[in-house]
Amino acid sequence: MEQSVIQRAADNIRILSLAMVEKAKSGHPGGAMGGADFINILYSEFLNFDPTDMQWINRDRFFLDPGHMSPMLYAVLTLTGHFSFEDIKNFRQWGSPTPGHPELDLRRGIENTSGPLGQGHVMAVGAAIAERFLTQRFGEWMSHKIYTLISDGGIQEEISQGAGRLAGYLGLSNLIMFYDSNDIQLSTETSAVTGEDTAMKYEAWGWKVQTINGNDPEQIRRALKAAVEEKEKPSLIIGKTIMGKGALTEDGQSFEKQVSTHGMPLSAAGASFEKTVENLGGDPDNPFMIFPEVADYYARVLQKKKEYAAWKKEEQARWEKMNPGLAEKLELFYSGKIKGIDFSSIVQKENIATRAASGAALAELAGRVENLIVASADLSNSDKTDAFLKKTSAFGYQDFSGSFLQVGVSELTMAAMANGMALHGGVIPACGTFFVFSDYMKPAVRLAALMKLPVIYIWTHDAFRVGEDGPTHQPVEQEAQIRLLEQLKNHSGKRSMLVLRPADASETTVAWKMALENRETPTALILSRQGVTDLPVMGTSKYESALQARQGAYVVEKPQGKPDVILVGNGSEVSTLVAGASLLKKEKGLKVQVVSAISEGLFREQPEEYQKEVIPPDVPVFGLTAGLPVTLRGLVGEKGVIHGLESFGYSAPYKVLDEKLGFTGENVYNRVLEMLKR
């Protein structure tokens, strides 16, 4: 009887999945139908969660990689009571909680936004690291498993190599991945694009690998049990599944294993919706239903999960009573807040590179923000995250006592893992590399912005002043690209990212303060390779003066009376503007106002009166940027003049490049006089 209801539950998931797609006239039914057996066994027999408290910190996590298989996830979460029939009937419709690819929704059991193939399972690796980091500090009582499902497409995406390598290297035995291997992808069979031995690949990376019939409940059960019991390696279960399992044509012939069912409704793919639903034991006239015996079965399942969660929460309460200090720390970790950090006490040397200033800040934060995890893509000695590493240790095989992750040369992997850490909760992820390599990270940065994850990016070597390394290492258009996310709103209607390019060491300290206090979006710190002259002090101290950066832009130098011209920039260019202003005042007697604009997005959220005070609307504005001129257009206005870089960089010492490309006080002086003549 139990085995029969398990089959009925899997078929129920298939019917709900294909019915969603059919009603929407859009979607991917085939993979969901093939993966139904696994997702049913996972949710009913293995995945620990509290149905009444889906954000319980010690729940197991399930990360879906192939977002196109969302109908399968929505269907099983309908069986658990977290989606209604009305929800799934409105699959892919405006305002529905069931979009075409799942979007983060913890209350309903959606642990991650997925869609771009490959990223979902890498988030799972990041979550597994966070879980091990926390259990090493608070005890195995809070251990839990991280499950993920990957498809043929995710296996093929290059990001899977970084995830597979690192998970094996670190011995993440808490990570269990099911590979839904149905030999079909969107436009071809997989045999048209690959002949690799996936099992051998993952075994070489140090994974425990099992290959099973992915539609056989007993084989799934045994494989999951073995994976749960594994203590040394991450687990890969290769489940050979049937695309479109149960699909029939109008004349009752099998329509399984067809490429067309991957990406279109069954009726459009060549199958019969009605005959398929009937074949799976459902009613074509009422496919949006839960079979009574399945409803009874899942009611019993959910009761057991509630009882298990209650027992675990009682265990936590006993631990908290015995360990009040640790309990307070755990609560702080999950609050996302920091305390006890006096940023004004961070000592910065004069006229240093902002990457070095970032290193000085990190050295102070190490051991004090105890849940800060810093990662670097083989550049820790260049991006100055090594200042943090010197105060802790790097993660090793099943050793998460330190707080540093050496990722190796895998920037996209690093960014997606940081997303997974943030999604898990309890830790603050930061990751460093050269700014030009943000190009590799952009897909994961975009998802962080969409999910509103407080990930911190440490991007150094921010401009053509990288110098002799040449144009491949000299970012030009990257700042404009990243700052677009300051203009793009997330689904809460807020700015989707905070992008900070500090103008000197003190602004860098403040930028770190802003980053750690920003829990609503990702934060980018864009930092210089070369030394930068400190800005004039407008206050009681350099730090107090730099605190004005929290308003996005502020006046660095203010003349007596109304200014004749405004000079605006950010990062290294602000000190160049100060030098130009000095010449304009000395040689021409002009009243010059210099503005440091660390974040236009943040500046535009300030009161209009403040914005007009910083950049008066009736005064000519000159902008200086080491990036594309469009980066400053919003601040300078259509009538203003911007000196920026409109080509790729060149190889030469940075001071030579400054001269050749016009990034000097003298050129600012000349360009402003030309502008004022016009």
XYZ file of C-alpha atoms in Angstrom:
678
model
C 0.000 0.000 0.000
C 2.785 2.445 0.960
C 4.683 1.737 -2.269
C 1.494 2.295 -4.254
C 0.830 5.694 -2.702
C 4.427 6.734 -3.331
C 3.922 6.014 -7.034
C 0.618 7.879 -6.949
C 2.311 10.879 -5.326
C 5.004 10.966 -8.019
C 2.329 10.738 -10.732
C 0.391 13.497 -8.971
C 3.499 15.700 -9.217
C 3.742 14.849 -12.930
C 0.111 15.757 -13.580
C 0.322 19.057 -11.706
C 3.554 19.916 -13.529
C 2.297 19.251 -17.034
C -1.072 20.885 -16.237
C 0.660 24.121 -15.169
C 2.559 24.285 -18.422
C -0.455 23.339 -20.525
C -2.637 26.023 -18.958
C 0.065 28.682 -19.319
C 0.776 27.541 -22.902
C 4.417 27.989 -21.920
C 7.057 26.090 -19.990
C 9.092 22.918 -19.682
C 7.092 19.818 -18.706
C 9.395 16.960 -19.742
C 12.139 17.372 -17.144
C 9.640 17.902 -14.334
C 7.848 14.680 -15.283
C 11.111 12.757 -15.263
C 12.327 14.199 -11.957
C 9.064 13.636 -10.070
C 10.149 10.331 -8.482
C 13.274 11.844 -6.960
C 11.623 15.021 -5.676
C 8.816 12.969 -4.118
C 11.197 10.666 -2.207
C 13.407 13.592 -1.175
C 10.582 15.709 0.238
C 8.568 12.916 1.800
C 11.367 10.821 3.307
C 14.628 12.772 3.617
C 14.343 16.570 3.560
C 13.985 17.891 7.119
C 12.009 21.107 7.461
C 9.307 22.589 9.647
C 6.112 22.973 7.561
C 4.968 25.706 9.957
C 8.315 27.559 10.037
C 9.976 27.356 6.641
C 12.761 29.759 7.705
C 13.890 27.572 10.624
C 17.677 27.967 10.596
C 18.449 24.249 10.992
C 16.294 23.019 8.140
C 17.800 21.014 5.321
C 18.069 23.100 2.150
C 17.091 22.145 -1.393
C 18.624 24.213 -4.196
C 17.165 23.770 -7.670
C 19.675 24.374 -10.440
C 17.549 23.911 -13.608
C 14.968 26.626 -13.086
C 13.006 25.368 -16.072
C 12.015 22.416 -13.844
C 10.110 24.811 -11.586
C 6.757 23.028 -12.172
C 8.174 19.993 -10.373
C 9.162 22.105 -7.357
C 5.874 24.016 -7.292
C 3.994 20.707 -7.526
C 5.723 19.054 -4.569
C 5.319 22.242 -2.533
C 1.622 22.126 -3.377
C 1.541 18.657 -1.783
C 3.189 20.169 1.337
C 0.578 22.940 1.434
C 2.840 25.857 0.541
C 1.223 26.625 -2.808
C -2.494 26.667 -3.543
C -4.235 25.392 -6.669
C -4.873 29.014 -7.537
C -1.127 29.673 -7.325
C -0.169 26.886 -9.699
C -3.070 27.562 -12.071
C -1.501 30.998 -12.555
C 1.938 29.598 -13.413
C 3.963 32.187 -15.366
C 1.261 34.869 -15.024
C 1.561 38.467 -13.821
C 1.758 38.756 -10.042
C 1.778 34.994 -9.490
C 4.095 33.413 -6.872
C 4.823 30.701 -9.471
C 6.980 32.423 -12.111
C 8.472 30.506 -15.005
C 11.716 30.019 -13.119
C 11.608 29.957 -9.303
C 12.339 33.143 -7.392
C 13.548 33.183 -3.799
C 10.566 32.742 -1.475
C 11.572 31.157 1.830
C 8.094 31.183 3.311
C 6.930 28.918 0.499
C 10.056 26.759 0.462
C 11.936 28.272 -2.496
C 15.561 28.538 -1.321
C 17.038 30.223 -4.391
C 16.252 32.055 -7.578
C 17.359 29.867 -10.473
C 17.358 30.023 -14.227
C 20.870 30.589 -15.602
C 22.026 26.971 -15.640
C 24.871 25.956 -13.361
C 24.455 28.619 -10.685
C 21.862 26.857 -8.531
C 24.068 23.927 -7.538
C 27.016 26.265 -6.910
C 24.844 28.191 -4.462
C 24.319 24.822 -2.766
C 28.099 24.438 -2.433
C 28.256 27.890 -0.807
C 25.441 26.948 1.566
C 27.260 23.721 2.460
C 30.372 25.743 3.333
C 28.290 28.072 5.512
C 26.732 25.087 7.308
C 30.157 23.573 8.069
C 31.505 26.977 9.165
C 28.650 27.378 11.653
C 28.682 23.824 13.024
C 32.419 24.101 13.656
C 31.688 27.110 15.876
C 28.451 26.075 17.567
C 28.387 22.274 17.438
C 27.013 19.388 15.418
C 23.608 19.827 17.035
C 22.874 22.334 14.287
C 24.136 20.200 11.395
C 21.866 19.700 8.407
C 22.105 18.579 4.796
C 22.268 20.638 1.629
C 20.518 18.939 -1.295
C 20.600 20.114 -4.876
C 19.365 18.944 -8.258
C 21.281 19.521 -11.464
C 20.446 18.761 -15.084
C 22.479 17.971 -18.184
C 22.731 21.684 -18.937
C 24.095 22.518 -15.496
C 26.688 19.769 -15.783
C 27.803 21.265 -19.102
C 28.069 24.846 -17.886
C 31.704 25.666 -17.114
C 30.828 26.873 -13.621
C 30.233 23.232 -12.620
C 33.979 22.571 -12.788
C 34.784 25.110 -10.072
C 31.981 23.818 -7.859
C 32.917 20.184 -8.345
C 36.608 20.824 -7.681
C 36.074 22.857 -4.526
C 33.346 20.694 -2.981
C 35.558 17.632 -3.357
C 38.671 19.433 -2.160
C 36.911 20.658 0.985
C 35.254 17.294 1.696
C 31.725 18.714 1.896
C 30.028 15.522 3.044
C 26.916 17.527 3.916
C 26.313 18.179 0.195
C 24.135 15.766 -1.799
C 23.525 16.394 -5.509
C 21.072 14.527 -7.717
C 21.950 14.667 -11.407
C 18.753 14.300 -13.410
C 20.379 12.621 -16.398
C 17.688 12.153 -19.043
C 19.954 12.477 -22.098
C 17.752 15.266 -23.519
C 18.326 19.004 -23.653
C 16.439 21.869 -25.226
C 17.408 21.496 -28.878
C 19.157 18.114 -29.096
C 19.890 14.880 -27.352
C 22.950 15.234 -25.105
C 24.861 12.785 -27.306
C 25.064 15.576 -29.887
C 27.232 17.708 -27.615
C 29.071 15.498 -25.118
C 30.466 12.036 -24.596
C 32.200 12.580 -21.263
C 32.124 10.146 -18.364
C 30.494 12.337 -15.714
C 30.924 9.777 -12.939
C 34.681 9.547 -13.478
C 34.957 13.332 -13.590
C 33.336 13.764 -10.189
C 35.225 10.819 -8.711
C 38.446 12.532 -9.814
C 37.338 15.616 -7.887
C 36.842 13.542 -4.749
C 33.086 12.910 -4.801
C 31.196 9.759 -3.818
C 29.295 8.791 -6.981
C 26.323 6.447 -7.359
C 24.519 5.720 -10.628
C 20.902 4.559 -10.398
C 17.588 4.324 -12.200
C 16.313 7.784 -11.284
C 12.695 6.749 -11.687
C 12.920 3.783 -9.288
C 11.815 4.864 -5.789
C 13.715 2.086 -4.032
C 16.989 2.884 -5.831
C 16.512 6.587 -5.068
C 15.867 5.763 -1.416
C 18.971 3.561 -1.089
C 21.169 6.122 -2.841
C 19.970 8.973 -0.638
C 20.454 6.871 2.492
C 24.047 6.092 1.483
C 24.665 9.769 0.684
C 23.285 10.896 4.055
C 25.582 8.422 5.823
C 28.683 9.523 3.875
C 31.162 11.276 6.197
C 34.102 12.200 3.977
C 32.937 13.267 0.525
C 30.195 15.204 -1.222
C 27.754 12.880 -2.957
C 26.616 12.759 -6.559
C 23.668 10.548 -7.432
C 23.423 10.136 -11.192
C 19.785 9.296 -11.791
C 19.042 8.046 -15.281
C 15.536 9.412 -15.782
C 13.001 9.480 -18.598
C 12.194 12.835 -20.161
C 8.426 13.239 -20.279
C 7.818 10.074 -18.264
C 4.279 8.845 -18.843
C 3.587 10.954 -21.930
C 1.331 9.435 -24.597
C 0.186 10.430 -28.060
C -3.455 10.735 -29.084
C -3.473 7.103 -30.232
C -1.973 5.869 -26.959
C 1.625 5.433 -28.096
C 4.526 6.381 -25.836
C 5.868 9.908 -26.308
C 8.658 9.622 -23.750
C 12.277 10.684 -24.358
C 11.341 13.350 -26.899
C 13.371 16.560 -27.259
C 10.213 18.557 -27.924
C 8.812 17.950 -24.422
C 11.776 19.754 -22.875
C 10.604 23.237 -23.723
C 6.946 23.323 -24.756
C 3.545 22.129 -23.514
C 2.807 18.468 -24.245
C 0.055 19.267 -26.734
C 2.391 21.549 -28.683
C 5.223 19.026 -28.491
C 3.246 16.270 -30.222
C 1.784 14.417 -27.251
C -1.777 14.304 -25.957
C -2.415 16.180 -22.734
C -5.629 14.271 -22.049
C -4.254 10.806 -22.738
C -1.148 11.531 -20.676
C -3.151 12.695 -17.657
C -5.343 9.609 -17.931
C -2.261 7.402 -18.221
C -0.950 8.899 -14.974
C -4.232 8.220 -13.183
C -5.695 11.705 -13.285
C -8.767 13.449 -14.656
C -8.035 15.564 -17.765
C -11.049 17.754 -16.930
C -9.722 18.411 -13.414
C -5.946 17.977 -13.433
C -5.382 20.485 -10.605
C -6.148 18.164 -7.739
C -4.357 16.101 -5.098
C -5.394 12.454 -4.982
C -7.066 11.696 -1.610
C -4.584 8.955 -0.727
C -1.685 11.293 -1.600
C -3.180 14.023 0.573
C -3.437 11.569 3.477
C 0.136 10.379 2.903
C 1.580 13.898 2.842
C -0.432 14.841 5.938
C 1.365 12.028 7.785
C 4.687 13.095 6.305
C 4.212 16.685 7.430
C 3.248 15.621 10.935
C 6.483 13.658 11.245
C 8.466 16.653 10.029
C 6.773 18.910 12.592
C 7.640 16.432 15.353
C 11.265 16.194 14.216
C 11.602 19.990 14.018
C 10.081 20.383 17.471
C 12.584 17.879 18.876
C 15.478 19.721 17.204
C 14.258 23.063 18.517
C 14.069 21.629 22.023
C 17.650 20.419 21.598
C 18.656 23.936 20.565
C 16.859 25.423 23.593
C 18.798 23.115 25.925
C 22.060 24.073 24.218
C 21.237 27.784 24.522
C 20.542 27.405 28.224
C 23.899 25.693 28.760
C 25.811 28.072 26.446
C 24.324 31.585 26.836
C 27.390 33.323 25.376
C 27.418 31.198 22.253
C 23.647 31.494 21.966
C 23.941 35.280 21.930
C 26.631 35.068 19.267
C 24.499 32.745 17.114
C 21.606 35.172 17.310
C 23.936 38.004 16.284
C 25.229 35.968 13.327
C 21.728 35.373 11.990
C 20.639 38.961 12.601
C 23.099 40.109 9.941
C 24.194 42.943 12.186
C 27.651 43.796 13.454
C 28.520 45.347 16.783
C 31.525 46.569 18.681
C 33.392 47.906 15.644
C 34.743 51.450 15.938
C 35.573 52.273 12.335
C 37.021 55.631 13.369
C 39.823 53.781 15.159
C 41.055 52.056 11.993
C 44.466 53.565 11.262
C 45.187 54.357 7.631
C 48.526 55.434 6.204
C 48.677 58.610 4.172
C 48.157 58.710 0.401
C 47.866 54.946 -0.052
C 46.053 52.865 -2.650
C 42.450 52.257 -1.719
C 43.053 48.496 -2.085
C 45.676 48.862 0.671
C 43.206 50.875 2.743
C 40.699 48.060 2.255
C 43.342 45.637 3.491
C 43.866 47.747 6.601
C 40.126 47.685 7.270
C 39.970 43.912 6.725
C 42.856 43.380 9.132
C 40.828 45.169 11.818
C 37.639 43.270 10.990
C 39.312 39.838 11.109
C 38.361 38.089 14.312
C 36.017 40.899 15.296
C 33.280 40.332 12.744
C 33.464 36.638 13.477
C 31.056 35.474 10.784
C 32.750 37.371 7.957
C 33.999 34.908 5.325
C 36.407 36.391 2.794
C 37.198 34.646 -0.488
C 39.705 35.461 -3.197
C 40.217 34.101 -6.698
C 43.971 33.449 -6.428
C 44.694 37.144 -5.908
C 44.746 37.609 -2.140
C 48.185 39.239 -2.180
C 47.077 41.671 -4.905
C 43.517 42.458 -3.874
C 44.866 42.798 -0.298
C 42.434 40.320 1.202
C 45.604 38.650 2.492
C 45.506 41.240 5.301
C 42.433 39.339 6.524
C 43.990 35.944 5.809
C 47.020 36.779 7.975
C 44.668 37.067 10.965
C 42.894 33.748 10.310
C 43.389 30.639 8.158
C 42.065 29.281 4.891
C 39.507 26.493 4.765
C 40.944 23.041 4.175
C 39.690 19.492 3.915
C 36.828 19.320 6.446
C 38.465 22.181 8.345
C 36.376 25.335 8.600
C 37.971 26.744 11.732
C 39.303 29.717 9.760
C 37.357 32.322 7.814
C 39.059 32.474 4.403
C 38.238 30.639 1.179
C 40.947 30.214 -1.427
C 38.808 29.690 -4.508
C 41.513 29.484 -7.149
C 41.007 30.949 -10.603
C 37.204 30.652 -10.653
C 35.589 34.066 -10.362
C 32.064 33.065 -11.417
C 32.161 30.048 -9.102
C 33.289 32.302 -6.248
C 30.453 34.776 -6.806
C 27.790 32.045 -6.993
C 29.170 30.370 -3.866
C 29.007 33.719 -2.058
C 25.326 33.871 -3.042
C 24.826 30.431 -1.515
C 26.499 31.482 1.725
C 24.240 34.529 1.952
C 21.167 32.415 1.173
C 22.054 29.958 3.914
C 22.330 32.749 6.457
C 24.483 33.208 9.523
C 27.548 34.413 7.614
C 28.644 37.548 5.741
C 30.346 36.646 2.450
C 32.892 38.907 0.747
C 34.897 38.012 -2.349
C 37.850 39.662 -4.026
C 39.432 39.827 -7.466
C 40.526 42.407 -10.057
C 37.724 44.690 -11.246
C 38.199 43.709 -14.875
C 37.283 40.136 -13.899
C 33.893 41.298 -12.679
C 33.054 40.398 -16.280
C 33.348 36.742 -15.271
C 31.191 37.321 -12.182
C 28.364 39.377 -13.689
C 25.790 36.520 -14.037
C 26.049 35.747 -10.304
C 26.188 39.433 -9.337
C 22.937 39.949 -11.226
C 21.276 37.100 -9.326
C 22.544 38.532 -6.031
C 20.914 41.843 -6.957
C 17.672 40.084 -7.933
C 17.610 38.078 -4.686
C 18.645 41.097 -2.553
C 21.614 39.243 -1.062
C 24.111 41.171 1.120
C 27.231 39.916 -0.661
C 30.280 42.209 -0.659
C 32.496 42.402 -3.771
C 36.074 43.606 -3.324
C 37.133 44.692 -6.814
C 40.632 46.145 -7.029
C 42.849 47.439 -9.856
C 39.940 49.656 -10.826
C 41.150 51.546 -13.928
C 43.716 52.012 -16.691
C 46.242 52.809 -13.958
C 46.867 49.080 -13.663
C 49.580 50.202 -16.053
C 52.047 47.781 -17.568
C 49.600 44.857 -17.476
C 47.881 46.427 -20.446
C 44.327 46.631 -21.740
C 43.329 43.071 -20.791
C 43.663 44.037 -17.127
C 42.499 47.656 -17.368
C 38.773 48.137 -16.731
C 37.118 50.901 -18.725
C 33.470 50.001 -19.324
C 33.108 47.842 -16.203
C 32.128 50.646 -13.827
C 29.354 51.761 -16.162
C 28.086 48.186 -16.360
C 28.080 47.636 -12.608
C 26.568 51.043 -11.862
C 23.605 50.143 -14.068
C 22.541 47.934 -11.155
C 22.287 51.100 -9.040
C 19.697 52.320 -11.523
C 17.886 48.987 -11.803
C 15.197 48.404 -9.179
C 14.684 45.047 -7.480
C 11.202 43.631 -6.928
C 10.898 45.617 -3.705
C 11.209 48.796 -5.737
C 14.604 49.601 -4.205
C 18.003 50.225 -5.787
C 19.287 46.710 -6.521
C 22.941 47.318 -5.657
C 25.196 49.701 -3.754
C 28.313 50.562 -5.765
C 31.075 52.411 -3.914
C 34.290 53.755 -5.442
C 36.064 55.528 -2.575
C 38.323 58.495 -3.256
C 40.959 57.916 -0.573
C 41.864 55.765 2.427
C 39.355 57.353 4.796
C 36.523 56.999 2.310
C 37.535 53.340 1.984
C 37.079 52.843 5.722
C 33.637 54.422 5.470
C 32.849 52.284 2.417
C 33.526 49.145 4.466
C 31.244 50.469 7.185
C 28.524 51.078 4.608
C 29.005 47.630 3.071
C 28.698 45.799 6.381
C 25.654 47.818 7.390
C 23.902 47.234 4.054
C 21.777 44.112 4.534
C 19.310 44.855 1.720
C 21.439 44.495 -1.433
C 24.882 43.450 -2.603
C 27.672 46.030 -2.244
C 30.576 46.618 -4.619
C 33.836 48.177 -3.409
C 35.852 49.429 -6.402
C 39.437 50.059 -5.339
C 42.632 51.470 -6.822
C 45.926 49.736 -7.421
C 48.020 52.911 -7.141
C 48.438 55.363 -4.296
C 45.849 58.152 -4.051
C 46.408 61.572 -2.471
C 44.230 62.049 0.605
C 41.358 64.502 0.245
C 41.189 67.781 2.181
C 39.594 67.474 5.603
C 36.148 69.041 5.926
C 35.508 68.325 9.586
C 37.271 67.382 12.784
C 39.162 64.435 11.274
C 39.723 62.598 8.010
C 37.276 59.917 9.097
C 34.601 62.411 10.152
C 35.026 64.204 6.845
C 34.755 60.953 4.890
C 31.571 59.972 6.748
C 29.768 62.376 4.428
C 30.197 59.705 1.750
C 27.244 57.917 3.367
C 25.053 60.384 1.474
C 26.398 59.148 -1.850
C 28.079 62.440 -2.763
C 29.375 65.368 -0.765
C 31.374 68.561 -1.066
C 35.114 68.042 -0.637
C 36.061 71.693 -1.228
C 33.555 74.518 -0.871
C 34.207 78.128 -1.894
C 32.929 81.262 -0.238
C 29.690 82.195 -1.935
C 28.184 80.689 -5.064
C 30.662 78.568 -7.039
C 31.636 79.389 -10.616
C 32.071 75.713 -11.488
C 31.471 72.287 -9.980
C 34.047 69.497 -10.390
C 32.665 66.017 -9.753
C 34.182 62.525 -9.792
C 34.832 59.486 -7.660
C 37.733 57.237 -6.761
C 41.226 58.273 -7.786
C 39.950 61.115 -9.933
C 38.729 63.225 -7.014
C 42.259 64.068 -5.881
C 43.047 65.010 -9.494
C 40.058 67.348 -9.438
C 41.361 68.880 -6.207
C 44.683 69.544 -7.967
C 42.846 71.102 -10.923
C 40.739 73.231 -8.596
C 43.879 74.560 -6.956
C 45.142 75.782 -10.346
C 41.781 77.305 -11.280
C 41.688 79.249 -8.026
C 45.319 80.306 -8.187
C 45.546 81.229 -11.881
C 42.011 82.454 -12.616
C 40.553 83.293 -9.216
C 37.590 80.996 -9.830
C 35.299 79.752 -7.086
C 35.441 75.987 -7.403
C 33.337 73.364 -5.641
C 34.762 69.816 -5.685
C 32.398 66.884 -5.192
C 33.236 63.288 -4.346
C 30.416 61.058 -5.596
C 31.073 57.576 -4.240
C 27.584 56.396 -5.306
C 25.184 58.260 -7.549
C 22.435 55.766 -6.724
C 22.676 56.569 -3.031
C 23.027 60.298 -3.727
C 19.760 60.328 -5.693
C 17.958 58.989 -2.619
C 18.900 62.058 -0.595
C 16.514 65.027 -0.150
C 16.318 67.271 -3.201
C 17.600 70.217 -1.176
C 20.773 68.351 -0.336
C 21.311 67.306 -3.945
C 20.991 70.919 -5.073
C 23.408 72.035 -2.379
C 26.059 69.566 -3.546
C 25.503 70.099 -7.287
C 23.587 73.374 -7.834
C 21.496 73.098 -11.012
C 22.499 76.509 -12.400
C 26.293 76.084 -12.175
C 28.468 74.538 -14.931
C 29.653 71.021 -14.049
C 32.822 69.232 -15.152
C 33.223 65.517 -14.548
C 36.321 63.356 -14.501
C 36.163 59.564 -14.696
C 38.636 56.831 -15.531
C 35.738 54.919 -17.069
C 33.323 55.639 -19.873
C 32.058 59.249 -19.760
C 28.473 57.973 -19.446
C 29.360 56.891 -15.903
C 29.053 60.525 -14.754
C 26.415 61.790 -17.177
C 23.644 61.668 -14.595
C 25.624 63.893 -12.231
C 27.114 66.281 -14.768
C 23.941 66.774 -16.795
C 23.509 67.207 -20.532
C 25.169 70.628 -20.570
C 28.185 69.570 -18.553
C 31.496 68.267 -19.868
C 33.041 64.932 -18.938
C 36.600 63.856 -19.469
C 36.685 60.070 -19.466
C 38.240 57.173 -21.277
C 36.671 56.311 -24.611
C 39.034 53.564 -25.691
C 40.697 50.496 -24.240
C 43.773 51.185 -22.129
C 47.451 50.889 -23.015
C 50.561 49.352 -21.506
C 52.752 51.855 -19.684
C 53.570 52.962 -16.123
C 50.465 54.548 -14.611
C 51.979 58.017 -14.288
C 52.780 57.971 -17.994
C 49.205 56.897 -18.713
C 47.867 59.752 -16.571
C 49.876 62.202 -18.682
C 49.052 60.647 -22.033
C 45.344 60.231 -21.307
C 44.791 63.601 -19.652
C 44.247 62.624 -16.037
C 46.235 65.474 -14.490
C 45.426 68.662 -12.625
C 46.748 70.631 -15.575
C 44.354 68.978 -18.009
C 41.438 69.534 -15.647
C 42.420 73.214 -15.552
C 42.519 73.447 -19.357
C 39.309 71.490 -19.981
C 37.349 73.559 -17.438
C 38.507 76.834 -19.001
C 37.427 75.545 -22.433
C 34.035 74.592 -21.024
C 33.522 77.992 -19.378
C 34.426 79.818 -22.604
C 31.605 77.968 -24.366
